[in-house]
Amino acid sequence: MQGQLPLLTAIRGFAAFFVALFHARLVLFPQWKEEIASTSQLLENGYLWVDIFFILSGFVMMHVYRDSFQQGCTMAKWRHFMWLRFSRIYPLFLTTLLLLLGWETTKHIYGIGFYGGELLNSWGLAGIPAFQGPFNTSDTLFANLFLLQSLTNQSLSWNFPGWSLSVEWLCYMLFPIILALLSFNAKRSSWLPFLVFLLLYGLISTTGTIDLTSGIPAFLRGLCGFSLGAWLCLIRIPQNMKHLISNDIVLFTLAISLVVLLHHQLETGQILSVYLLFALLVFCGANHTQNTSLFMRLFDNKLTQYLGDISYSVYLWHSVLLLIGVEVIHQIAPDFTSWWYQQHSIGAFTLALALYTAVLLAISTASYHLLEKPALRQLRSWPLAKLTVRQAKVRHH
């Protein structure tokens, strides 16, 4: 397998953007939600893109840290590994959390109640006092600070996409155990994918969905993807097989099949099929050898690579932009928000989508260069980050 995994960076970028659209449909343009859903379920199924994050994370963690842990797992190595992961995910998460805390404090001082748009109003989520919900509650702040919110029954609190970071943080803690169970060998641990899909089937069958964001079900959801990704990284295939899966026909078939599935309302079998396609896309992307093919030119170029680079900022800032943005606009111009939610033209929708994308990408770009990278460099210059680890060229891991 190549040291550099560029297509995985691009996949991460697409996934983050779809999650951002999935949440925007509830706050920014809910008046088009049903119309869009009647045409295509692509946005309604947007929650599934979180699962490819878990698969990608497990794959990359195995790719980067396998050699170090294969030589033996010590407390020093585990502590070093956790510090590297902390330095990657926590600074930006803490920044967004503090910003939301500052805004909630401002609301408390000036007596501003919650406003999340007309759809959330219709759900009875209007005018709730500061620090009392529905997202920013005082009793969930401690759990969020320590990335433990996924273990509570209020995991969608403060920067609500952070529930998946909480699950991933727990997976990091268990990474040495996962490595031991996998025996650093895909053939000896070939039982794992069967167990993963059996667990996923059980979760969907008992809860009716895989959109599980709190408690043990959420942890199992994330652990399934993380473990599956780590196992995929252990698979070694001959060069002729790499040439086969690098064929544009294979990659386009995977991508088109994924879009076709996500276009429809999903039952248990289709959800598991999407999950399988996610896994195959990650595996084929990581083992791709034809960097000049049409598929790679379309999906692995400077633009998609950069979207992948800023994907973590996109993932964490989009919810802040939606939560604070709609409340600020409503406070400044309540007549405008009332007028906006009565608009139904395609032109208004296109304009809203373009503005949302532009502002989100601008904020994410600034965050990436001014916060993420400097914080990462600073924290990884500390003594805890000095233990030698195999450095694969997977961006910012």
Tab-separated table of N, CA and C in Angstrom, residues 195-357:
chain	number	residue	atom	x	y	z
A	195	LEU	N	-18.650	-10.007	12.058
A	195	LEU	CA	-19.143	-9.529	13.345
A	195	LEU	C	-19.654	-8.096	13.232
A	196	VAL	N	-18.930	-7.266	12.480
A	196	VAL	CA	-19.329	-5.867	12.298
A	196	VAL	C	-20.716	-5.781	11.670
A	197	PHE	N	-20.929	-6.503	10.585
A	197	PHE	CA	-22.222	-6.414	9.902
A	197	PHE	C	-23.331	-7.088	10.706
A	198	LEU	N	-22.976	-8.082	11.500
A	198	LEU	CA	-23.961	-8.691	12.386
A	198	LEU	C	-24.398	-7.693	13.462
A	199	LEU	N	-23.433	-6.978	14.032
A	199	LEU	CA	-23.758	-5.960	15.036
A	199	LEU	C	-24.582	-4.831	14.430
A	200	LEU	N	-24.191	-4.398	13.237
A	200	LEU	CA	-24.937	-3.325	12.577
A	200	LEU	C	-26.370	-3.762	12.285
A	201	TYR	N	-26.510	-4.989	11.825
A	201	TYR	CA	-27.855	-5.520	11.564
A	201	TYR	C	-28.679	-5.542	12.847
A	202	GLY	N	-28.055	-5.955	13.940
A	202	GLY	CA	-28.757	-5.974	15.218
A	202	GLY	C	-29.166	-4.594	15.676
A	203	LEU	N	-28.273	-3.610	15.502
A	203	LEU	CA	-28.582	-2.238	15.905
A	203	LEU	C	-29.750	-1.682	15.098
A	204	ILE	N	-29.703	-1.898	13.787
A	204	ILE	CA	-30.772	-1.372	12.925
A	204	ILE	C	-32.092	-2.090	13.213
A	205	SER	N	-32.027	-3.388	13.411
A	205	SER	CA	-33.245	-4.172	13.635
A	205	SER	C	-33.927	-3.809	14.951
A	206	THR	N	-33.127	-3.510	15.975
A	206	THR	CA	-33.705	-3.222	17.296
A	206	THR	C	-34.111	-1.770	17.467
A	207	THR	N	-33.461	-0.870	16.748
A	207	THR	CA	-33.762	0.557	16.911
A	207	THR	C	-34.495	1.154	15.719
A	208	GLY	N	-34.459	0.471	14.584
A	208	GLY	CA	-35.124	0.973	13.380
A	208	GLY	C	-34.278	1.918	12.562
A	209	THR	N	-33.042	2.193	13.006
A	209	THR	CA	-32.175	3.128	12.293
A	209	THR	C	-30.729	2.889	12.691
A	210	ILE	N	-29.817	3.431	11.891
A	210	ILE	CA	-28.410	3.434	12.277
A	210	ILE	C	-28.000	4.848	12.693
A	211	ASP	N	-28.946	5.768	12.648
A	211	ASP	CA	-28.686	7.150	13.070
A	211	ASP	C	-28.707	7.209	14.602
A	212	LEU	N	-27.748	6.552	15.206
A	212	LEU	CA	-27.652	6.425	16.660
A	212	LEU	C	-26.535	7.326	17.161
A	213	THR	N	-26.871	8.239	18.050
A	213	THR	CA	-25.911	9.271	18.431
A	213	THR	C	-25.617	9.334	19.923
A	214	SER	N	-26.173	8.434	20.709
A	214	SER	CA	-25.933	8.502	22.152
A	214	SER	C	-25.899	7.116	22.773
A	215	GLY	N	-25.157	7.014	23.869
A	215	GLY	CA	-25.126	5.785	24.638
A	215	GLY	C	-24.360	4.655	23.963
A	216	ILE	N	-24.573	3.448	24.451
A	216	ILE	CA	-23.892	2.264	23.938
A	216	ILE	C	-24.160	2.044	22.449
A	217	PRO	N	-25.411	2.241	21.952
A	217	PRO	CA	-25.629	2.056	20.504
A	217	PRO	C	-24.739	2.957	19.659
A	218	ALA	N	-24.562	4.228	20.061
A	218	ALA	CA	-23.700	5.137	19.297
A	218	ALA	C	-22.252	4.667	19.334
A	219	PHE	N	-21.811	4.219	20.501
A	219	PHE	CA	-20.441	3.718	20.629
A	219	PHE	C	-20.221	2.493	19.749
A	220	LEU	N	-21.184	1.574	19.750
A	220	LEU	CA	-21.060	0.385	18.918
A	220	LEU	C	-21.064	0.747	17.438
A	221	ARG	N	-21.887	1.713	17.080
A	221	ARG	CA	-21.915	2.185	15.684
A	221	ARG	C	-20.527	2.671	15.269
A	222	GLY	N	-19.921	3.515	16.099
A	222	GLY	CA	-18.604	4.031	15.767
A	222	GLY	C	-17.528	2.969	15.812
A	223	LEU	N	-17.599	2.089	16.806
A	223	LEU	CA	-16.600	1.030	16.940
A	223	LEU	C	-16.638	0.077	15.755
A	224	CYS	N	-17.829	-0.187	15.242
A	224	CYS	CA	-17.955	-1.047	14.056
A	224	CYS	C	-17.200	-0.448	12.878
A	225	GLY	N	-17.436	0.819	12.600
A	225	GLY	CA	-16.764	1.457	11.478
A	225	GLY	C	-15.262	1.562	11.688
A	226	PHE	N	-14.859	1.956	12.879
A	226	PHE	CA	-13.443	2.116	13.201
A	226	PHE	C	-12.707	0.787	13.065
A	227	SER	N	-13.264	-0.272	13.624
A	227	SER	CA	-12.635	-1.594	13.576
A	227	SER	C	-12.588	-2.129	12.146
A	228	LEU	N	-13.681	-1.908	11.391
A	228	LEU	CA	-13.712	-2.362	10.009
A	228	LEU	C	-12.645	-1.648	9.183
A	229	GLY	N	-12.506	-0.337	9.388
A	229	GLY	CA	-11.476	0.411	8.683
A	229	GLY	C	-10.077	-0.085	9.013
A	230	ALA	N	-9.820	-0.366	10.304
A	230	ALA	CA	-8.518	-0.885	10.712
A	230	ALA	C	-8.246	-2.240	10.065
A	231	TRP	N	-9.261	-3.090	10.004
A	231	TRP	CA	-9.102	-4.413	9.385
A	231	TRP	C	-8.828	-4.289	7.887
A	232	LEU	N	-9.524	-3.394	7.216
A	232	LEU	CA	-9.312	-3.195	5.781
A	232	LEU	C	-7.870	-2.827	5.473
A	233	CYS	N	-7.265	-2.054	6.384
A	233	CYS	CA	-5.892	-1.616	6.170
A	233	CYS	C	-4.900	-2.777	6.227
A	234	LEU	N	-5.285	-3.861	6.888
A	234	LEU	CA	-4.402	-5.021	7.015
A	234	LEU	C	-4.401	-5.911	5.779
A	235	ILE	N	-5.378	-5.708	4.900
A	235	ILE	CA	-5.492	-6.562	3.708
A	235	ILE	C	-4.377	-6.217	2.723
A	236	ARG	N	-3.662	-7.228	2.292
A	236	ARG	CA	-2.612	-7.048	1.296
A	236	ARG	C	-3.036	-7.737	0.003
A	237	ILE	N	-2.987	-7.012	-1.085
A	237	ILE	CA	-3.395	-7.581	-2.373
A	237	ILE	C	-2.253	-7.449	-3.369
A	238	PRO	N	-2.152	-8.383	-4.321
A	238	PRO	CA	-1.072	-8.331	-5.318
A	238	PRO	C	-1.222	-7.140	-6.255
A	239	GLN	N	-0.157	-6.830	-6.954
A	239	GLN	CA	-0.136	-5.654	-7.823
A	239	GLN	C	-1.172	-5.739	-8.935
A	240	ASN	N	-1.389	-6.948	-9.486
A	240	ASN	CA	-2.370	-7.065	-10.567
A	240	ASN	C	-3.783	-6.778	-10.067
A	241	MET	N	-4.053	-7.116	-8.792
A	241	MET	CA	-5.352	-6.803	-8.208
A	241	MET	C	-5.486	-5.289	-7.991
A	242	LYS	N	-4.393	-4.636	-7.634
A	242	LYS	CA	-4.431	-3.183	-7.472
A	242	LYS	C	-4.751	-2.498	-8.791
A	243	HIS	N	-4.173	-3.029	-9.869
A	243	HIS	CA	-4.480	-2.464	-11.188
A	243	HIS	C	-5.958	-2.661	-11.529
A	244	LEU	N	-6.512	-3.793	-11.115
A	244	LEU	CA	-7.921	-4.077	-11.403
A	244	LEU	C	-8.837	-3.102	-10.667
A	245	ILE	N	-8.610	-2.902	-9.372
A	245	ILE	CA	-9.492	-2.006	-8.613
A	245	ILE	C	-9.207	-0.538	-8.905
A	246	SER	N	-8.096	-0.270	-9.610
A	246	SER	CA	-7.802	1.107	-10.022
A	246	SER	C	-8.502	1.467	-11.323
A	247	ASN	N	-9.150	0.498	-11.912
A	247	ASN	CA	-9.867	0.727	-13.162
A	247	ASN	C	-11.018	1.703	-12.932
A	248	ASP	N	-11.167	2.657	-13.830
A	248	ASP	CA	-12.229	3.654	-13.705
A	248	ASP	C	-13.609	3.018	-13.630
A	249	ILE	N	-13.788	1.909	-14.336
A	249	ILE	CA	-15.097	1.246	-14.338
A	249	ILE	C	-15.463	0.802	-12.922
A	250	VAL	N	-14.490	0.254	-12.205
A	250	VAL	CA	-14.735	-0.199	-10.831
A	250	VAL	C	-15.078	0.978	-9.932
A	251	LEU	N	-14.283	2.035	-10.008
A	251	LEU	CA	-14.478	3.177	-9.116
A	251	LEU	C	-15.769	3.937	-9.420
A	252	PHE	N	-16.048	4.136	-10.704
A	252	PHE	CA	-17.295	4.812	-11.070
A	252	PHE	C	-18.508	3.963	-10.688
A	253	THR	N	-18.375	2.633	-10.820
A	253	THR	CA	-19.479	1.744	-10.427
A	253	THR	C	-19.758	1.873	-8.935
A	254	LEU	N	-18.703	1.913	-8.125
A	254	LEU	CA	-18.876	2.086	-6.683
A	254	LEU	C	-19.559	3.414	-6.371
A	255	ALA	N	-19.053	4.497	-6.972
A	255	ALA	CA	-19.587	5.824	-6.696
A	255	ALA	C	-21.038	5.953	-7.153
A	256	ILE	N	-21.334	5.477	-8.348
A	256	ILE	CA	-22.699	5.582	-8.879
A	256	ILE	C	-23.654	4.710	-8.061
A	257	SER	N	-23.218	3.516	-7.699
A	257	SER	CA	-24.062	2.638	-6.881
A	257	SER	C	-24.385	3.289	-5.549
A	258	LEU	N	-23.411	3.975	-4.979
A	258	LEU	CA	-23.613	4.670	-3.710
A	258	LEU	C	-24.648	5.780	-3.851
A	259	VAL	N	-24.525	6.574	-4.905
A	259	VAL	CA	-25.469	7.668	-5.136
A	259	VAL	C	-26.875	7.121	-5.379
A	260	VAL	N	-26.973	6.056	-6.173
A	260	VAL	CA	-28.283	5.464	-6.472
A	260	VAL	C	-28.943	4.963	-5.193
A	261	LEU	N	-28.201	4.295	-4.338
A	261	LEU	CA	-28.756	3.806	-3.078
A	261	LEU	C	-29.210	4.954	-2.191
A	262	LEU	N	-28.355	5.965	-2.053
A	262	LEU	CA	-28.668	7.090	-1.177
A	262	LEU	C	-29.808	7.950	-1.729
A	263	HIS	N	-30.091	7.793	-2.989
A	263	HIS	CA	-31.194	8.526	-3.623
A	263	HIS	C	-32.556	8.043	-3.123
A	264	HIS	N	-32.599	6.806	-2.614
A	264	HIS	CA	-33.867	6.200	-2.206
A	264	HIS	C	-33.994	6.123	-0.686
A	265	GLN	N	-35.212	5.962	-0.229
A	265	GLN	CA	-35.439	5.715	1.187
A	265	GLN	C	-34.900	4.322	1.517
A	266	LEU	N	-34.148	4.228	2.613
A	266	LEU	CA	-33.384	3.020	2.888
A	266	LEU	C	-34.025	2.147	3.952
A	267	GLU	N	-34.073	0.869	3.649
A	267	GLU	CA	-34.431	-0.142	4.639
A	267	GLU	C	-33.144	-0.793	5.145
A	268	THR	N	-33.282	-1.770	6.022
A	268	THR	CA	-32.110	-2.374	6.656
A	268	THR	C	-31.087	-2.883	5.642
A	269	GLY	N	-31.544	-3.619	4.656
A	269	GLY	CA	-30.629	-4.169	3.662
A	269	GLY	C	-29.886	-3.104	2.885
A	270	GLN	N	-30.604	-2.042	2.508
A	270	GLN	CA	-29.964	-0.963	1.757
A	270	GLN	C	-28.954	-0.195	2.610
A	271	ILE	N	-29.267	-0.006	3.895
A	271	ILE	CA	-28.321	0.680	4.787
A	271	ILE	C	-27.022	-0.110	4.885
A	272	LEU	N	-27.147	-1.426	5.058
A	272	LEU	CA	-25.961	-2.276	5.129
A	272	LEU	C	-25.204	-2.267	3.801
A	273	SER	N	-25.922	-2.149	2.695
A	273	SER	CA	-25.279	-2.076	1.381
A	273	SER	C	-24.488	-0.780	1.243
A	274	VAL	N	-25.054	0.326	1.731
A	274	VAL	CA	-24.327	1.603	1.729
A	274	VAL	C	-23.055	1.476	2.549
A	275	TYR	N	-23.165	0.843	3.693
A	275	TYR	CA	-22.010	0.651	4.571
A	275	TYR	C	-20.928	-0.156	3.854
A	276	LEU	N	-21.344	-1.200	3.171
A	276	LEU	CA	-20.394	-2.024	2.418
A	276	LEU	C	-19.724	-1.211	1.312
A	277	LEU	N	-20.503	-0.394	0.617
A	277	LEU	CA	-19.934	0.445	-0.440
A	277	LEU	C	-18.962	1.472	0.125
A	278	PHE	N	-19.280	2.028	1.291
A	278	PHE	CA	-18.333	2.926	1.963
A	278	PHE	C	-17.002	2.216	2.185
A	279	ALA	N	-17.077	0.995	2.725
A	279	ALA	CA	-15.860	0.238	3.017
A	279	ALA	C	-15.073	-0.056	1.743
A	280	LEU	N	-15.774	-0.449	0.681
A	280	LEU	CA	-15.108	-0.751	-0.581
A	280	LEU	C	-14.485	0.502	-1.190
A	281	LEU	N	-15.164	1.631	-1.058
A	281	LEU	CA	-14.645	2.883	-1.591
A	281	LEU	C	-13.359	3.274	-0.878
A	282	VAL	N	-13.341	3.132	0.440
A	282	VAL	CA	-12.131	3.438	1.208
A	282	VAL	C	-10.995	2.496	0.814
A	283	PHE	N	-11.307	1.207	0.731
A	283	PHE	CA	-10.272	0.225	0.396
A	283	PHE	C	-9.716	0.460	-1.001
A	284	CYS	N	-10.596	0.647	-1.974
A	284	CYS	CA	-10.141	0.870	-3.348
A	284	CYS	C	-9.396	2.198	-3.469
A	285	GLY	N	-9.886	3.213	-2.761
A	285	GLY	CA	-9.214	4.502	-2.795
A	285	GLY	C	-7.806	4.427	-2.236
A	286	ALA	N	-7.633	3.662	-1.175
A	286	ALA	CA	-6.319	3.541	-0.545
A	286	ALA	C	-5.342	2.732	-1.395
A	287	ASN	N	-5.857	1.820	-2.201
A	287	ASN	CA	-5.000	0.955	-3.012
A	287	ASN	C	-4.958	1.374	-4.479
A	288	HIS	N	-5.464	2.537	-4.770
A	288	HIS	CA	-5.505	3.019	-6.149
A	288	HIS	C	-4.094	3.334	-6.637
A	289	THR	N	-3.805	2.951	-7.871
A	289	THR	CA	-2.459	3.173	-8.417
A	289	THR	C	-2.439	4.052	-9.660
A	290	GLN	N	-3.595	4.283	-10.278
A	290	GLN	CA	-3.648	5.063	-11.523
A	290	GLN	C	-4.030	6.512	-11.212
A	291	ASN	N	-3.052	7.312	-10.874
A	291	ASN	CA	-3.328	8.678	-10.439
A	291	ASN	C	-3.755	9.612	-11.565
A	292	THR	N	-3.632	9.178	-12.816
A	292	THR	CA	-4.001	10.042	-13.948
A	292	THR	C	-5.311	9.612	-14.594
A	293	SER	N	-6.030	8.697	-13.988
A	293	SER	CA	-7.282	8.228	-14.573
A	293	SER	C	-8.344	9.319	-14.492
A	294	LEU	N	-9.408	9.145	-15.249
A	294	LEU	CA	-10.493	10.125	-15.272
A	294	LEU	C	-11.113	10.275	-13.880
A	295	PHE	N	-11.336	9.160	-13.213
A	295	PHE	CA	-11.932	9.210	-11.867
A	295	PHE	C	-11.064	10.035	-10.929
A	296	MET	N	-9.758	9.810	-10.977
A	296	MET	CA	-8.858	10.538	-10.082
A	296	MET	C	-8.782	12.013	-10.446
A	297	ARG	N	-8.844	12.324	-11.722
A	297	ARG	CA	-8.822	13.730	-12.128
A	297	ARG	C	-10.068	14.458	-11.637
A	298	LEU	N	-11.196	13.739	-11.597
A	298	LEU	CA	-12.443	14.350	-11.150
A	298	LEU	C	-12.538	14.460	-9.630
A	299	PHE	N	-12.096	13.426	-8.937
A	299	PHE	CA	-12.338	13.337	-7.496
A	299	PHE	C	-11.086	13.468	-6.633
A	300	ASP	N	-9.922	13.532	-7.276
A	300	ASP	CA	-8.687	13.686	-6.508
A	300	ASP	C	-7.815	14.742	-7.178
A	301	ASN	N	-8.237	15.983	-7.034
A	301	ASN	CA	-7.502	17.102	-7.605
A	301	ASN	C	-7.217	18.121	-6.502
A	302	LYS	N	-6.645	19.244	-6.859
A	302	LYS	CA	-6.279	20.228	-5.841
A	302	LYS	C	-7.487	20.736	-5.071
A	303	LEU	N	-8.614	20.891	-5.753
A	303	LEU	CA	-9.821	21.391	-5.096
A	303	LEU	C	-10.364	20.385	-4.095
A	304	THR	N	-10.502	19.125	-4.521
A	304	THR	CA	-11.042	18.108	-3.614
A	304	THR	C	-10.069	17.796	-2.488
A	305	GLN	N	-8.775	17.858	-2.784
A	305	GLN	CA	-7.785	17.651	-1.727
A	305	GLN	C	-7.885	18.745	-0.664
A	306	TYR	N	-8.071	19.971	-1.121
A	306	TYR	CA	-8.164	21.071	-0.165
A	306	TYR	C	-9.459	20.974	0.645
A	307	LEU	N	-10.541	20.560	0.000
A	307	LEU	CA	-11.781	20.346	0.732
A	307	LEU	C	-11.570	19.292	1.816
A	308	GLY	N	-10.790	18.268	1.496
A	308	GLY	CA	-10.460	17.262	2.496
A	308	GLY	C	-9.594	17.818	3.612
A	309	ASP	N	-8.657	18.680	3.249
A	309	ASP	CA	-7.795	19.292	4.257
A	309	ASP	C	-8.601	20.088	5.284
A	310	ILE	N	-9.599	20.828	4.801
A	310	ILE	CA	-10.375	21.689	5.710
A	310	ILE	C	-11.643	20.993	6.207
A	311	SER	N	-11.762	19.689	5.936
A	311	SER	CA	-13.009	18.979	6.249
A	311	SER	C	-13.336	18.975	7.740
A	312	TYR	N	-12.310	18.909	8.584
A	312	TYR	CA	-12.576	18.901	10.022
A	312	TYR	C	-13.173	20.235	10.456
A	313	SER	N	-12.656	21.321	9.887
A	313	SER	CA	-13.229	22.636	10.169
A	313	SER	C	-14.649	22.740	9.619
A	314	VAL	N	-14.872	22.214	8.426
A	314	VAL	CA	-16.218	22.214	7.853
A	314	VAL	C	-17.177	21.464	8.781
A	315	TYR	N	-16.716	20.338	9.282
A	315	TYR	CA	-17.556	19.487	10.123
A	315	TYR	C	-17.934	20.180	11.437
A	316	LEU	N	-16.994	20.882	12.046
A	316	LEU	CA	-17.279	21.497	13.343
A	316	LEU	C	-17.846	22.910	13.248
A	317	TRP	N	-17.522	23.640	12.184
A	317	TRP	CA	-18.010	25.015	12.095
A	317	TRP	C	-19.407	25.123	11.503
A	318	HIS	N	-19.842	24.129	10.716
A	318	HIS	CA	-21.139	24.288	10.059
A	318	HIS	C	-22.268	24.373	11.075
A	319	SER	N	-22.182	23.591	12.147
A	319	SER	CA	-23.236	23.627	13.172
A	319	SER	C	-23.213	24.935	13.953
A	320	VAL	N	-22.012	25.444	14.205
A	320	VAL	CA	-21.887	26.742	14.892
A	320	VAL	C	-22.472	27.844	14.022
A	321	LEU	N	-22.154	27.787	12.738
A	321	LEU	CA	-22.685	28.772	11.799
A	321	LEU	C	-24.202	28.740	11.762
A	322	LEU	N	-24.766	27.543	11.754
A	322	LEU	CA	-26.218	27.417	11.714
A	322	LEU	C	-26.858	27.874	13.030
A	323	LEU	N	-26.320	27.398	14.151
A	323	LEU	CA	-26.941	27.686	15.452
A	323	LEU	C	-26.843	29.168	15.819
A	324	ILE	N	-25.655	29.723	15.699
A	324	ILE	CA	-25.475	31.130	16.058
A	324	ILE	C	-25.994	32.041	14.950
A	325	GLY	N	-25.715	31.666	13.703
A	325	GLY	CA	-26.093	32.523	12.583
A	325	GLY	C	-27.568	32.822	12.523
A	326	VAL	N	-28.404	31.800	12.647
A	326	VAL	CA	-29.846	32.020	12.532
A	326	VAL	C	-30.369	32.836	13.717
A	327	GLU	N	-29.791	32.652	14.895
A	327	GLU	CA	-30.226	33.426	16.061
A	327	GLU	C	-29.809	34.886	15.942
A	328	VAL	N	-28.601	35.137	15.462
A	328	VAL	CA	-28.129	36.517	15.285
A	328	VAL	C	-28.985	37.242	14.254
A	329	ILE	N	-29.218	36.597	13.114
A	329	ILE	CA	-30.035	37.223	12.067
A	329	ILE	C	-31.445	37.495	12.585
A	330	HIS	N	-31.991	36.531	13.331
A	330	HIS	CA	-33.349	36.710	13.850
A	330	HIS	C	-33.413	37.853	14.857
A	331	GLN	N	-32.368	38.036	15.628
A	331	GLN	CA	-32.344	39.143	16.584
A	331	GLN	C	-32.218	40.491	15.883
A	332	ILE	N	-31.412	40.528	14.832
A	332	ILE	CA	-31.196	41.778	14.107
A	332	ILE	C	-32.376	42.111	13.206
A	333	ALA	N	-32.898	41.107	12.516
A	333	ALA	CA	-33.957	41.359	11.515
A	333	ALA	C	-35.005	40.249	11.571
A	334	PRO	N	-35.859	40.248	12.588
A	334	PRO	CA	-36.876	39.196	12.708
A	334	PRO	C	-37.841	39.169	11.531
A	335	ASP	N	-38.113	40.320	10.945
A	335	ASP	CA	-39.005	40.343	9.778
A	335	ASP	C	-38.380	39.601	8.595
A	336	PHE	N	-37.052	39.715	8.502
A	336	PHE	CA	-36.368	39.036	7.399
A	336	PHE	C	-36.478	37.524	7.548
A	337	THR	N	-36.267	37.001	8.750
A	337	THR	CA	-36.365	35.546	8.927
A	337	THR	C	-37.786	35.064	8.667
A	338	SER	N	-38.788	35.851	9.086
A	338	SER	CA	-40.178	35.475	8.797
A	338	SER	C	-40.420	35.440	7.295
A	339	TRP	N	-39.879	36.453	6.596
A	339	TRP	CA	-40.015	36.518	5.137
A	339	TRP	C	-39.276	35.357	4.472
A	340	TRP	N	-38.063	35.070	4.980
A	340	TRP	CA	-37.233	34.047	4.346
A	340	TRP	C	-37.909	32.687	4.329
A	341	TYR	N	-38.496	32.286	5.443
A	341	TYR	CA	-39.079	30.957	5.530
A	341	TYR	C	-40.384	30.825	4.739
A	342	GLN	N	-40.812	31.926	4.114
A	342	GLN	CA	-41.969	31.871	3.220
A	342	GLN	C	-41.565	31.786	1.755
A	343	GLN	N	-40.246	31.827	1.523
A	343	GLN	CA	-39.754	31.750	0.144
A	343	GLN	C	-39.697	30.309	-0.325
A	344	HIS	N	-40.102	30.077	-1.581
A	344	HIS	CA	-40.120	28.716	-2.108
A	344	HIS	C	-39.563	28.615	-3.529
A	345	SER	N	-38.993	29.688	-4.030
A	345	SER	CA	-38.487	29.661	-5.400
A	345	SER	C	-37.142	28.953	-5.461
A	346	ILE	N	-36.837	28.380	-6.607
A	346	ILE	CA	-35.575	27.687	-6.804
A	346	ILE	C	-34.418	28.674	-6.744
A	347	GLY	N	-34.679	29.914	-7.163
A	347	GLY	CA	-33.638	30.928	-7.108
A	347	GLY	C	-33.227	31.250	-5.683
A	348	ALA	N	-34.196	31.359	-4.786
A	348	ALA	CA	-33.906	31.638	-3.380
A	348	ALA	C	-33.128	30.485	-2.753
A	349	PHE	N	-33.532	29.266	-3.099
A	349	PHE	CA	-32.829	28.094	-2.572
A	349	PHE	C	-31.383	28.056	-3.056
A	350	THR	N	-31.191	28.314	-4.344
A	350	THR	CA	-29.840	28.306	-4.913
A	350	THR	C	-28.971	29.364	-4.260
A	351	LEU	N	-29.541	30.557	-4.061
A	351	LEU	CA	-28.792	31.640	-3.431
A	351	LEU	C	-28.418	31.279	-1.992
A	352	ALA	N	-29.354	30.715	-1.247
A	352	ALA	CA	-29.087	30.333	0.142
A	352	ALA	C	-27.994	29.275	0.214
A	353	LEU	N	-28.073	28.291	-0.668
A	353	LEU	CA	-27.086	27.223	-0.683
A	353	LEU	C	-25.701	27.762	-1.040
A	354	ALA	N	-25.658	28.681	-2.006
A	354	ALA	CA	-24.379	29.262	-2.418
A	354	ALA	C	-23.768	30.103	-1.302
A	355	LEU	N	-24.587	30.911	-0.649
A	355	LEU	CA	-24.084	31.760	0.440
A	355	LEU	C	-23.615	30.910	1.616
A	356	TYR	N	-24.397	29.913	1.966
A	356	TYR	CA	-24.036	29.017	3.064
A	356	TYR	C	-22.704	28.330	2.775
A	357	THR	N	-22.554	27.820	1.557
A	357	THR	CA	-21.318	27.146	1.176
A	357	THR	C	-20.139	28.099	1.209
